[in-house]
Structure formats: structure tokens, C-alpha cells
Amino acid sequence: MANTFKFGNENWAVKDGKVLAYNDENNAFKPLPFTFARSSSATRVDNEGLIKTTDSGFARIDFLNNTSGHLLLEPSSTNLFDYSEDFSQWVNIRTTDALSSISSPSGSANVYKIVPTTDNNTHRIDKVVTLTDSNTYSLSFFAKKGEYNCIRASIGKTSVTGDIVSFNLDTGVKTETGTIASSSMVEFSNGWFRCSFTAAASTADRVVIGLGNDDTYSFAGDGSSGIFLWGAMIEEQEFSTSYIATTGSTVTRAADTCNSAGNSSVFNDSEGVLYAEIASLAENVGSNKKFSISSGASSNSVTFSYRSTNNQIQALVKSGGTTTFNKTTIISPAVTNFFKIAIKYKTDDCALFVNGTKVATDTSATVPSGLNTLNFDRGDGGQDYIGKVKNIQVYNTALTDAELIELTS
């Protein structure tokens, strides 16, 4: 048994246009780099928990909610807000705004405090943005409690009504009302939360954020107490992606691609194991988001794929254009958590292992030929993988069940 390819697992080396694999046997990085591309800058969370900008052409090793780091691969997306951090550009409805002295999630001092007036009523801020009625959008913003601790938001409304999500900045609990595709509260350092949700837009071309306290949203403020906001995004996207800063116009982040590592001496045609520790960006990122060992064509490949059913994954083995192993399973509690998978391929002996359990087998499979590269796509440049990648390993022999259970546990 030989572990012929290792990538990540707390050992990261990033260069312009390259990401390197690591060899534990000699404590060195293999000269088998992935070719990486992204034609714009992008943000990541560094190992101190701060949002930082990464230049174009450089892969992002992101440390959000883990100390090991993971490669972050995202699709292209556009922040439709023209001012992501300047909340003086929003319309105040029984509120005032002013710059505060506290630090943002990026470490900068450009945080706005939104303060309800003394009116005994609801209090909110509105931002005009062009939306297409019934299209799906993902709204996200960073919020930190001040003297008040609750916030709620809606997309395409003239007030905070209908399809809304409320976020309690004390408890970290979110409450959905109406038809919401998904929502989340992600905790950052120093009391910040990234609040986000996905829903279909209604008829108004605006986003509305309301302020509250202890889950009450109609009250008389004292004119000085409030909540801190930073970093707002609205994307025509099925899920929220990494933060995109804007200062006067919309900004598009280009897609990440990472492909073409390895060679024919690394991958064994007759048998082997493809192992990964990964997480999805959402419970459903749509089907055909894949990574694979292949011959440079999807017709001979060992492939992992997210499916269009929430939290469902798929393992595929193709030989000469024929699918010889095709198994799906549901990840619990959700694919947005890191999970461990292993696809074993060998003539008449293919299997799928997930989180220490053997979930599928096939005793009549044939294996691919000409395996020579590992790609974060289906093997021929199509259907790019999107998600978080903590660890990839390839073995040139088919491991035993006991070894695969231990590997994925």
C-alpha cells in the first residue's frame, strides 16, 4: 500500500497560479502542483479570524471555523450593492447612522452603528437595488450587538414583512418566517455574526433591515442605543459566498479553478482509493460539482459529485465511457459540515465509505484505464467543483474495509 498523493491536511503551499501537494514521507511538497486560476481578487478568513483580500491568481486557504485551513473554491458571483460598508448610503426609517470606533471583521475601523429613534414604532434601514421579481437572491451582512441585540431582514419588500429572517445576536438563534430557501448565522471573532439567507425577491427593488431588542421590533428607542453593521452583500445566487467589498459600484469575483495535478506514476489504473475531507458551500449547490482522478476525459474516471437533492453525494467509476459504479448517499447532519469520504475502485470490488461507515458496494465493476491527473472537475475541464477542501489523498492499492473505516472515521 502506498499513499501516492497528499494534498492539504494542514500543509499548504500556494504560489501564483499553483497549489502544491505534500508528501508526509519526506516532509516536502511534491513537484505535482495543481494549476490554479481566478481572474480577480477575493477574500478569505485568515488564521487569526480576520477577513483578508487575496490577489488574483492565488488560491485561498481559508480558516473560517477551523484551525487546519481549507482550500476554498467558489463560483463567480457579484455583489449588487454599490456600497457594501458605507451604511450612510442606506435610507434611514426612524433610525440614524454614524461611524463607530469598534473594529470590523476585517480589522478595519469602518463600522456603522445604527440607532433607532425615540419613535414608538418599527426601526429600519432600506437600500435600493435592482432585483428581478421571483428570482432567487442571497442576502448577507455582518452584525454585532450593541445595546440592542436583534435584527431581521427581507428581500424585495417595502418593509420587514412576509418572507423574513430574524437573527438574535445574543443567542445565535435565527427564526424564519414565510418562504425561505435557507438561512445561517456564522460566528466570527469579537461578537460578530455573518447573517445570511436565501429567498425569492418580491416586487420592490430594495432590501430592508430592521432593528430590535429581545425579539421585539416595535418600541421607542432612546436615541443612542443600537446595533453595529458591516459588510452587506446581495447576490443573485442560491447561497451566500465569501465577502465581496464594494465602494461605489457593483463588483464581481471570478470563479476559482484548480486542476491537473499528478501523473500516470501516481495513480494506479487497476486499483486504488480516492479519499477526501470536504464540505459544501450549501446543502444544495446543484448537481455536477465534481472532483476526480481521470485520464483527462470523463470516460475513464473515479469521480465524486454533489447531487441536486439536499445533502446527497454520489460516487462514480467510469471505464471506457461506461458507468460501472454509481452510488449515492445522504450526508447527515449536512454536507456543509466537513465529512470524510473514500471511493475504492478495483475490478469487481468497488465501495463507498463515508464517516467511518461502508455505505455502498459493487461486485461487478470494471475499472478505468489511463488515469494520470487529479482535477477539481469531472476530468475533462467541465462541471467544476465548488466547496471547501481540507484533505485529499490517493492510494495506489485498494485498502481493506478496516483501513477504510479507520481512514474515514
Coordinates of C-alpha atoms in Angstrom, one line a residue:
M1 CA 0.0 0.0 0.0
A2 CA 1.3 3.4 -0.9
N3 CA -0.2 6.8 -0.3
T4 CA 1.0 8.3 -3.5
F5 CA -0.7 11.7 -3.4
K6 CA -1.5 14.0 -0.4
F7 CA -3.0 17.5 -0.5
G8 CA -3.8 19.8 2.4
N9 CA -4.1 18.2 5.8
E10 CA -2.7 21.4 7.4
N11 CA 0.2 21.5 5.0
W12 CA -0.4 24.3 2.4
A13 CA 1.8 25.9 -0.2
V14 CA 0.3 28.5 -2.5
K15 CA 2.1 30.3 -5.4
D16 CA 0.8 32.5 -8.2
G17 CA -1.2 30.0 -10.4
K18 CA -0.1 27.0 -8.4
V19 CA -1.1 24.9 -5.3
L20 CA 1.2 22.2 -4.2
A21 CA 0.6 18.7 -2.8
Y22 CA 2.5 17.5 0.3
N23 CA 4.4 14.3 0.9
D24 CA 4.5 13.2 4.6
E25 CA 7.1 10.6 3.9
N26 CA 9.9 13.1 3.2
N27 CA 8.3 16.2 4.7
A28 CA 8.4 18.1 1.4
F29 CA 6.0 19.4 -1.1
K30 CA 5.6 17.3 -4.2
P31 CA 6.5 18.8 -7.6
L32 CA 3.0 17.8 -8.7
P33 CA 1.2 21.2 -8.5
F34 CA -2.4 21.9 -9.3
T35 CA -2.8 24.7 -11.8
F36 CA -4.9 27.4 -10.2
A37 CA -6.8 30.3 -11.8
R38 CA -9.0 33.1 -10.6
S39 CA -9.0 36.4 -12.6
S40 CA -9.9 38.7 -9.7
S41 CA -9.1 39.3 -6.1
A42 CA -11.2 37.5 -3.5
T43 CA -11.5 37.4 0.3
R44 CA -10.7 34.6 2.8
V45 CA -10.6 34.3 6.6
D46 CA -7.0 34.1 7.9
N47 CA -5.8 32.1 10.9
E48 CA -6.5 35.0 13.2
G49 CA -10.2 35.0 12.2
L50 CA -10.0 38.2 10.1
I51 CA -11.3 38.7 6.6
K52 CA -8.4 39.4 4.2
T53 CA -8.0 40.0 0.5
T54 CA -6.1 37.6 -1.7
D55 CA -4.7 38.7 -5.1
S56 CA -5.9 37.3 -8.4
G57 CA -4.2 34.1 -9.4
F58 CA -3.6 33.0 -5.8
A59 CA -5.7 30.2 -4.2
R60 CA -7.3 30.9 -0.9
I61 CA -6.6 28.9 2.2
D62 CA -9.5 29.8 4.5
F63 CA -9.6 29.2 8.2
L64 CA -13.2 30.1 8.9
N65 CA -14.4 27.9 11.9
N66 CA -11.4 25.5 11.7
T67 CA -7.7 25.7 12.6
S68 CA -6.4 23.4 9.9
G69 CA -7.4 25.6 6.9
H70 CA -9.1 24.5 3.7
L71 CA -8.9 25.3 0.1
L72 CA -11.9 27.5 -0.8
L73 CA -13.3 27.0 -4.3
E74 CA -16.3 29.2 -5.3
P75 CA -18.2 30.1 -8.4
S76 CA -18.3 33.6 -9.9
S77 CA -20.6 36.0 -8.1
T78 CA -21.5 39.7 -8.0
N79 CA -22.3 41.9 -5.0
L80 CA -25.2 44.0 -6.3
F81 CA -24.8 46.6 -3.5
D82 CA -22.7 49.5 -4.7
Y83 CA -21.6 50.4 -1.1
S84 CA -21.0 47.3 1.0
E85 CA -19.6 49.0 4.0
D86 CA -20.9 52.6 3.9
F87 CA -24.3 52.4 5.6
S88 CA -24.8 56.1 5.3
Q89 CA -25.8 55.3 1.7
W90 CA -28.9 53.4 3.0
V91 CA -32.2 55.2 3.8
N92 CA -33.0 55.7 7.5
I93 CA -36.5 54.9 8.6
R94 CA -36.8 56.0 12.2
T95 CA -33.0 55.4 12.6
T96 CA -29.8 57.3 12.5
D97 CA -26.3 56.1 11.5
A98 CA -22.8 57.1 12.4
L99 CA -19.3 55.6 12.2
S100 CA -18.2 53.9 15.4
S101 CA -14.8 53.2 16.9
I102 CA -15.0 49.4 17.0
S103 CA -13.2 47.0 14.6
S104 CA -14.9 45.3 11.7
P105 CA -14.4 41.5 10.9
S106 CA -11.6 42.7 8.6
G107 CA -9.9 44.6 11.4
S108 CA -10.7 48.0 9.9
A109 CA -12.4 50.8 11.7
N110 CA -15.3 51.5 9.3
V111 CA -18.2 50.0 11.3
Y112 CA -21.5 51.9 11.4
K113 CA -23.8 52.0 14.4
I114 CA -27.5 52.0 13.5
V115 CA -29.5 53.7 16.2
P116 CA -33.4 53.6 16.5
T117 CA -35.0 57.0 17.2
T118 CA -37.3 57.7 20.1
D119 CA -40.4 57.0 18.0
N120 CA -42.6 54.2 19.4
N121 CA -42.6 52.2 16.2
T122 CA -40.5 49.9 14.0
H123 CA -37.0 51.0 13.0
R124 CA -35.1 50.0 9.9
I125 CA -32.7 50.9 7.1
D126 CA -33.5 50.4 3.3
K127 CA -31.2 50.0 0.4
V128 CA -32.5 50.4 -3.2
V129 CA -31.1 47.7 -5.5
T130 CA -32.4 46.4 -8.8
L131 CA -34.0 43.0 -8.3
T132 CA -35.8 40.7 -10.7
D133 CA -39.2 39.7 -9.3
S134 CA -39.3 36.0 -8.2
N135 CA -35.6 35.4 -8.9
T136 CA -33.5 33.9 -6.1
Y137 CA -31.1 36.1 -4.1
S138 CA -28.9 35.6 -1.2
L139 CA -28.5 38.5 1.3
S140 CA -25.7 38.6 3.9
F141 CA -24.4 41.2 6.3
F142 CA -22.2 41.2 9.4
A143 CA -23.9 42.3 12.6
K144 CA -22.8 42.8 16.2
K145 CA -25.0 43.5 19.2
G146 CA -24.7 46.9 20.9
E147 CA -27.3 47.9 23.5
Y148 CA -29.8 46.1 21.3
N149 CA -29.5 42.5 20.2
C150 CA -31.9 41.5 17.4
I151 CA -32.1 42.2 13.6
R152 CA -34.3 41.0 10.8
A153 CA -34.3 41.4 7.1
S154 CA -36.3 40.9 3.9
I155 CA -35.6 41.0 0.1
G156 CA -37.7 42.9 -2.3
K157 CA -40.1 44.3 0.3
T158 CA -41.1 47.9 1.3
S159 CA -40.9 46.9 4.9
V160 CA -39.7 43.9 7.0
T161 CA -42.8 41.7 6.4
G162 CA -43.6 38.5 4.6
D163 CA -40.6 36.3 3.9
I164 CA -38.1 37.4 6.6
V165 CA -35.4 36.0 8.8
S166 CA -34.8 37.3 12.4
F167 CA -31.3 37.0 14.0
N168 CA -30.7 37.1 17.7
L169 CA -27.2 38.4 18.2
D170 CA -27.2 37.2 21.9
T171 CA -28.2 33.6 21.4
G172 CA -27.1 33.0 17.8
V173 CA -30.6 31.7 17.0
K174 CA -32.3 32.6 13.7
T175 CA -36.0 32.4 13.0
E176 CA -37.5 32.1 9.5
T177 CA -40.9 33.4 8.6
G178 CA -42.6 32.7 5.3
T179 CA -40.8 31.0 2.4
I180 CA -37.1 31.0 3.0
A181 CA -34.8 28.6 1.0
S182 CA -32.1 28.6 3.6
S183 CA -30.5 30.8 6.3
S184 CA -27.5 30.8 8.5
M185 CA -25.7 32.6 11.3
V186 CA -21.9 32.1 11.2
E187 CA -20.0 33.4 14.3
F188 CA -16.8 35.4 13.8
S189 CA -14.5 36.8 16.4
N190 CA -15.3 39.7 18.8
G191 CA -19.0 39.1 18.9
W192 CA -19.6 39.4 15.1
F193 CA -22.1 37.2 13.2
R194 CA -22.5 36.9 9.5
C195 CA -26.2 36.7 9.0
S196 CA -27.5 35.4 5.7
F197 CA -30.5 33.9 4.0
T198 CA -31.7 33.0 0.5
A199 CA -35.2 33.7 -0.8
A200 CA -37.1 34.7 -3.9
A201 CA -37.4 38.5 -4.4
S202 CA -40.7 40.2 -4.1
T203 CA -41.7 43.2 -6.3
A204 CA -39.9 46.1 -4.6
D205 CA -36.3 46.9 -5.7
R206 CA -34.9 47.2 -2.2
V207 CA -33.5 45.3 0.8
V208 CA -34.8 46.1 4.3
I209 CA -33.0 45.5 7.6
G210 CA -35.0 46.1 10.8
L211 CA -33.6 46.5 14.4
G212 CA -35.0 45.0 17.5
N213 CA -34.3 44.1 21.1
D214 CA -35.1 40.7 22.8
D215 CA -37.1 39.7 19.6
T216 CA -39.3 42.9 19.9
Y217 CA -39.2 45.1 16.8
S218 CA -41.7 47.9 17.6
F219 CA -40.5 50.0 20.5
A220 CA -39.3 53.5 21.5
G221 CA -35.6 53.9 21.2
D222 CA -33.5 56.1 23.4
G223 CA -31.7 57.9 20.6
S224 CA -28.3 56.4 21.4
S225 CA -28.6 52.6 21.8
G226 CA -28.2 50.5 18.7
I227 CA -26.6 47.7 16.7
F228 CA -23.4 47.5 14.6
L229 CA -23.4 46.6 10.9
W230 CA -20.7 46.0 8.3
G231 CA -20.1 44.2 5.0
A232 CA -23.5 43.8 3.3
M233 CA -24.0 41.7 0.1
I234 CA -26.8 40.8 -2.1
E235 CA -26.1 38.1 -4.8
E236 CA -28.3 36.5 -7.4
Q237 CA -27.1 33.2 -6.1
E238 CA -28.6 30.1 -4.4
F239 CA -26.3 30.6 -1.4
S240 CA -24.1 33.3 0.1
T241 CA -20.4 33.3 -1.0
S242 CA -17.3 34.9 0.5
Y243 CA -17.4 38.6 1.2
I244 CA -17.1 41.0 -1.8
A245 CA -16.3 44.6 -0.9
T246 CA -17.8 47.4 -3.0
T247 CA -17.1 51.2 -2.9
G248 CA -19.4 52.9 -5.4
S249 CA -20.3 50.2 -7.9
T250 CA -21.1 46.5 -8.1
V251 CA -18.1 44.1 -8.0
T252 CA -17.8 40.6 -9.5
R253 CA -15.5 38.0 -8.0
A254 CA -14.3 35.5 -10.7
A255 CA -14.6 31.7 -10.3
D256 CA -11.8 29.6 -8.8
T257 CA -10.5 26.6 -10.9
C258 CA -7.9 24.1 -9.6
N259 CA -6.9 21.2 -11.9
S260 CA -4.2 19.0 -13.4
A261 CA -2.2 17.6 -10.5
G262 CA -0.3 14.3 -10.7
N263 CA 0.8 12.0 -13.5
S264 CA 0.5 8.3 -14.5
S265 CA 3.0 7.1 -12.0
V266 CA 0.9 8.5 -9.1
F267 CA -2.4 6.9 -10.0
N268 CA -2.9 3.1 -10.5
D269 CA -5.3 2.0 -13.2
S270 CA -6.1 -1.4 -11.8
E271 CA -7.0 -0.5 -8.2
G272 CA -6.8 2.3 -5.7
V273 CA -8.6 4.7 -3.3
L274 CA -9.6 8.3 -3.7
Y275 CA -10.1 9.9 -0.2
A276 CA -11.3 13.4 0.7
E277 CA -12.3 15.5 3.7
I278 CA -14.6 18.2 2.3
A279 CA -17.6 20.4 3.0
S280 CA -20.1 22.0 0.7
L281 CA -20.9 25.7 0.5
A282 CA -24.6 24.9 0.9
E283 CA -26.9 21.9 1.5
N284 CA -27.7 22.0 -2.2
V285 CA -25.2 23.6 -4.6
G286 CA -26.8 21.9 -7.6
S287 CA -25.7 18.7 -9.3
N288 CA -22.5 18.2 -11.3
K289 CA -20.0 19.8 -8.9
K290 CA -17.2 17.2 -9.1
F291 CA -13.6 16.2 -8.5
S292 CA -12.0 13.2 -10.0
I293 CA -9.0 11.1 -10.9
S294 CA -9.2 10.7 -14.7
S295 CA -7.3 10.0 -18.0
G296 CA -8.0 13.6 -19.0
A297 CA -11.5 12.6 -20.1
S298 CA -14.6 11.8 -18.0
S299 CA -14.9 8.5 -19.9
N300 CA -12.2 7.0 -17.7
S301 CA -12.5 8.4 -14.2
V302 CA -13.1 8.0 -10.5
T303 CA -15.4 10.8 -9.5
F304 CA -17.1 12.4 -6.5
S305 CA -20.2 14.6 -7.1
Y306 CA -22.7 16.7 -5.1
R307 CA -26.3 16.0 -6.2
S308 CA -29.3 18.3 -6.7
T309 CA -31.0 16.6 -3.8
N310 CA -30.2 18.3 -0.5
N311 CA -27.2 16.8 1.3
Q312 CA -26.8 13.9 -1.3
I313 CA -23.5 12.9 -2.7
Q314 CA -22.5 10.4 -5.5
A315 CA -19.5 8.2 -6.3
L316 CA -18.9 7.2 -9.9
V317 CA -16.4 5.0 -11.7
K318 CA -16.4 5.1 -15.5
S319 CA -14.4 2.7 -17.8
G320 CA -14.3 3.3 -21.5
G321 CA -17.3 5.6 -21.3
T322 CA -19.4 3.1 -19.4
T323 CA -20.5 3.8 -15.8
T324 CA -19.5 0.7 -13.8
F325 CA -20.1 2.0 -10.3
N326 CA -22.7 4.6 -9.4
K327 CA -23.8 5.0 -5.8
T328 CA -25.5 7.9 -3.9
T329 CA -26.0 8.5 -0.2
I330 CA -27.3 11.3 2.1
I331 CA -24.8 13.1 4.4
S332 CA -26.1 13.7 7.9
P333 CA -26.5 16.2 9.5
A334 CA -25.5 18.2 6.4
V335 CA -22.8 18.5 3.7
T336 CA -22.0 22.0 4.9
N337 CA -20.1 20.2 7.8
F338 CA -16.8 18.6 6.9
F339 CA -17.2 14.9 6.2
K340 CA -14.8 12.2 5.1
I341 CA -15.4 10.0 2.0
A342 CA -13.4 7.3 0.3
I343 CA -14.1 5.7 -3.1
K344 CA -12.4 2.3 -3.5
Y345 CA -12.0 1.0 -7.1
K346 CA -10.9 -2.5 -8.2
T347 CA -12.3 -5.0 -10.6
D348 CA -15.4 -6.5 -9.1
D349 CA -14.7 -4.7 -5.9
C350 CA -15.9 -1.0 -5.7
A351 CA -17.2 0.6 -2.5
L352 CA -18.1 3.9 -0.9
F353 CA -17.2 4.8 2.7
V354 CA -18.5 7.9 4.5
N355 CA -17.6 9.0 8.0
G356 CA -16.4 5.5 9.1
T357 CA -19.3 3.6 7.5
K358 CA -19.3 1.4 4.4
V359 CA -22.5 2.7 2.6
A360 CA -22.3 1.1 -0.8
T361 CA -20.6 -1.7 -2.8
D362 CA -20.5 -3.2 -6.3
T363 CA -19.0 -6.7 -7.0
S364 CA -19.3 -6.5 -10.8
A365 CA -17.5 -3.3 -11.7
T366 CA -14.7 -2.7 -14.2
V367 CA -12.0 -0.1 -13.7
P368 CA -10.8 2.9 -15.8
S369 CA -7.6 3.0 -17.8
G370 CA -5.0 5.7 -18.3
L371 CA -5.5 7.5 -15.0
N372 CA -3.0 10.4 -14.9
T373 CA -4.4 13.5 -13.3
L374 CA -6.5 14.8 -10.4
N375 CA -8.9 17.6 -11.2
F376 CA -11.5 19.6 -9.3
D377 CA -13.9 18.9 -12.1
R378 CA -15.3 15.8 -13.9
G379 CA -11.9 15.1 -15.5
D380 CA -12.2 17.0 -18.8
G381 CA -12.5 20.6 -17.6
G382 CA -16.3 20.6 -17.2
Q383 CA -18.5 20.8 -14.1
D384 CA -16.0 22.5 -11.7
Y385 CA -16.1 21.5 -8.1
I386 CA -17.2 24.2 -5.6
G387 CA -16.7 23.8 -1.9
K388 CA -14.1 23.5 0.9
V389 CA -11.3 21.0 0.6
K390 CA -9.3 20.2 3.8
N391 CA -7.6 17.0 2.7
I392 CA -7.2 14.8 -0.4
Q393 CA -5.3 11.5 -0.5
V394 CA -4.8 8.9 -3.2
Y395 CA -3.7 5.3 -2.6
N396 CA -2.4 3.0 -5.3
T397 CA -4.0 -0.1 -3.8
A398 CA -7.5 -0.9 -2.7
L399 CA -7.4 -0.7 1.1
T400 CA -9.2 -3.2 3.3
D401 CA -12.5 -2.4 4.9
A402 CA -10.9 -2.0 8.2
E403 CA -8.4 0.5 6.8
L404 CA -11.1 2.5 5.0
I405 CA -13.2 2.6 8.1
E406 CA -10.3 4.0 10.1
L407 CA -9.3 6.4 7.3
T408 CA -12.8 7.9 7.1
S409 CA -13.6 8.0 10.9

